[in-house]
Amino acid sequence: MARVKVSKRPTRDEFVLEEIGNQLTEAKRESSEILLTVWGWEEPVRGQIVEMDSRTGKVHVQRSEETVKVPFMDIMRVDYPRD
């Protein structure tokens, strides 16, 4: 059976992961709108963090009517929308 080679998620060191975690925590605390660049996703995720589930490792982002569950380890960067 042939297997499709999927590019591996880039590895980040603990300092980068800690910084992303800190940015997410701050954005949740301040109810800020954020823009997440997610590995393997074509579109960035924009919205407000409503939950950070340590059990599943997912960050729940509310955008308009839907909640998107983003795996923490796939978040490459956290930005704040400029508009």
GROMACS .gro file of N, CA, C and O in nm, residues 8-21 23-24 36-40 57 70-78:
model
  124
    8LYS      N    1   0.628   1.707   0.757
    8LYS     CA    2   0.619   1.709   0.903
    8LYS      C    3   0.606   1.851   0.953
    8LYS      O    4   0.659   1.943   0.894
    9ARG      N    5   0.536   1.862   1.063
    9ARG     CA    6   0.522   1.993   1.127
    9ARG      C    7   0.661   2.038   1.171
    9ARG      O    8   0.737   1.960   1.227
   10PRO      N    9   0.694   2.164   1.146
   10PRO     CA   10   0.825   2.213   1.190
   10PRO      C   11   0.837   2.202   1.342
   10PRO      O   12   0.740   2.222   1.413
   11THR      N   13   0.955   2.169   1.389
   11THR     CA   14   0.974   2.162   1.534
   11THR      C   15   1.010   2.300   1.586
   11THR      O   16   1.078   2.376   1.518
   12ARG      N   17   0.961   2.330   1.703
   12ARG     CA   18   0.993   2.456   1.768
   12ARG      C   19   1.049   2.423   1.905
   12ARG      O   20   1.008   2.326   1.966
   13ASP      N   21   1.139   2.506   1.953
   13ASP     CA   22   1.194   2.478   2.085
   13ASP      C   23   1.096   2.524   2.194
   13ASP      O   24   0.996   2.591   2.167
   14GLU      N   25   1.128   2.485   2.316
   14GLU     CA   26   1.035   2.513   2.426
   14GLU      C   27   1.012   2.661   2.449
   14GLU      O   28   0.906   2.702   2.494
   15PHE      N   29   1.111   2.744   2.414
   15PHE     CA   30   1.096   2.888   2.434
   15PHE      C   31   0.991   2.945   2.339
   15PHE      O   32   0.911   3.030   2.378
   16VAL      N   33   0.992   2.899   2.215
   16VAL     CA   34   0.894   2.944   2.117
   16VAL      C   35   0.754   2.898   2.159
   16VAL      O   36   0.659   2.976   2.157
   17LEU      N   37   0.743   2.773   2.201
   17LEU     CA   38   0.613   2.721   2.246
   17LEU      C   39   0.563   2.795   2.369
   17LEU      O   40   0.445   2.825   2.380
   18GLU      N   41   0.654   2.826   2.459
   18GLU     CA   42   0.616   2.900   2.579
   18GLU      C   43   0.567   3.040   2.543
   18GLU      O   44   0.468   3.089   2.598
   19GLU      N   45   0.636   3.104   2.449
   19GLU     CA   46   0.596   3.238   2.405
   19GLU      C   47   0.457   3.234   2.341
   19GLU      O   48   0.372   3.319   2.369
   20ILE      N   49   0.432   3.135   2.256
   20ILE     CA   50   0.299   3.121   2.195
   20ILE      C   51   0.194   3.100   2.304
   20ILE      O   52   0.088   3.162   2.303
   21GLY      N   53   0.226   3.014   2.401
   21GLY     CA   54   0.134   2.990   2.513
   21GLY      C   55   0.104   3.117   2.590
   21GLY      O   56  -0.011   3.143   2.626
   23GLN      N   57   0.124   3.427   2.475
   23GLN     CA   58   0.044   3.517   2.391
   23GLN      C   59  -0.103   3.473   2.391
   23GLN      O   60  -0.193   3.557   2.397
   24LEU      N   61  -0.126   3.342   2.384
   24LEU     CA   62  -0.264   3.291   2.385
   24LEU      C   63  -0.332   3.319   2.519
   24LEU      O   64  -0.447   3.361   2.523
   36LEU      N   65  -0.445   3.352   1.412
   36LEU     CA   66  -0.352   3.241   1.431
   36LEU      C   67  -0.307   3.186   1.297
   36LEU      O   68  -0.390   3.156   1.210
   37THR      N   69  -0.177   3.171   1.280
   37THR     CA   70  -0.124   3.101   1.164
   37THR      C   71  -0.107   2.956   1.208
   37THR      O   72  -0.037   2.928   1.305
   38VAL      N   73  -0.177   2.865   1.139
   38VAL     CA   74  -0.181   2.725   1.181
   38VAL      C   75  -0.115   2.638   1.075
   38VAL      O   76  -0.149   2.647   0.956
   39TRP      N   77  -0.023   2.554   1.117
   39TRP     CA   78   0.048   2.465   1.026
   39TRP      C   79  -0.051   2.375   0.952
   39TRP      O   80  -0.139   2.315   1.013
   40GLY      N   81  -0.037   2.370   0.820
   40GLY     CA   82  -0.120   2.282   0.740
   40GLY      C   83  -0.258   2.338   0.706
   40GLY      O   84  -0.334   2.274   0.634
   57GLY      N   85  -0.539   1.955   2.439
   57GLY     CA   86  -0.433   2.032   2.374
   57GLY      C   87  -0.486   2.122   2.265
   57GLY      O   88  -0.413   2.159   2.173
   70VAL      N   89  -0.840   2.446   1.751
   70VAL     CA   90  -0.708   2.444   1.688
   70VAL      C   91  -0.609   2.371   1.778
   70VAL      O   92  -0.593   2.409   1.894
   71PRO      N   93  -0.542   2.267   1.727
   71PRO     CA   94  -0.441   2.200   1.810
   71PRO      C   95  -0.327   2.297   1.844
   71PRO      O   96  -0.271   2.360   1.754
   72PHE      N   97  -0.296   2.307   1.972
   72PHE     CA   98  -0.192   2.401   2.016
   72PHE      C   99  -0.060   2.378   1.943
   72PHE      O  100   0.006   2.472   1.901
   73MET      N  101  -0.022   2.252   1.925
   73MET     CA  102   0.107   2.222   1.863
   73MET      C  103   0.113   2.263   1.716
   73MET      O  104   0.222   2.269   1.658
   74ASP      N  105  -0.002   2.289   1.655
   74ASP     CA  106  -0.004   2.331   1.514
   74ASP      C  107  -0.002   2.483   1.498
   74ASP      O  108   0.007   2.533   1.386
   75ILE      N  109  -0.013   2.557   1.608
   75ILE     CA  110  -0.012   2.703   1.599
   75ILE      C  111   0.131   2.749   1.577
   75ILE      O  112   0.220   2.723   1.658
   76MET      N  113   0.154   2.816   1.464
   76MET     CA  114   0.288   2.861   1.429
   76MET      C  115   0.314   3.002   1.477
   76MET      O  116   0.425   3.038   1.511
   77ARG      N  117   0.210   3.086   1.473
   77ARG     CA  118   0.227   3.222   1.525
   77ARG      C  119   0.095   3.284   1.564
   77ARG      O  120  -0.009   3.247   1.516
   78VAL      N  121   0.107   3.384   1.652
   78VAL     CA  122  -0.010   3.456   1.703
   78VAL      C  123   0.009   3.603   1.663
   78VAL      O  124   0.112   3.661   1.692
   0.00000   0.00000   0.00000
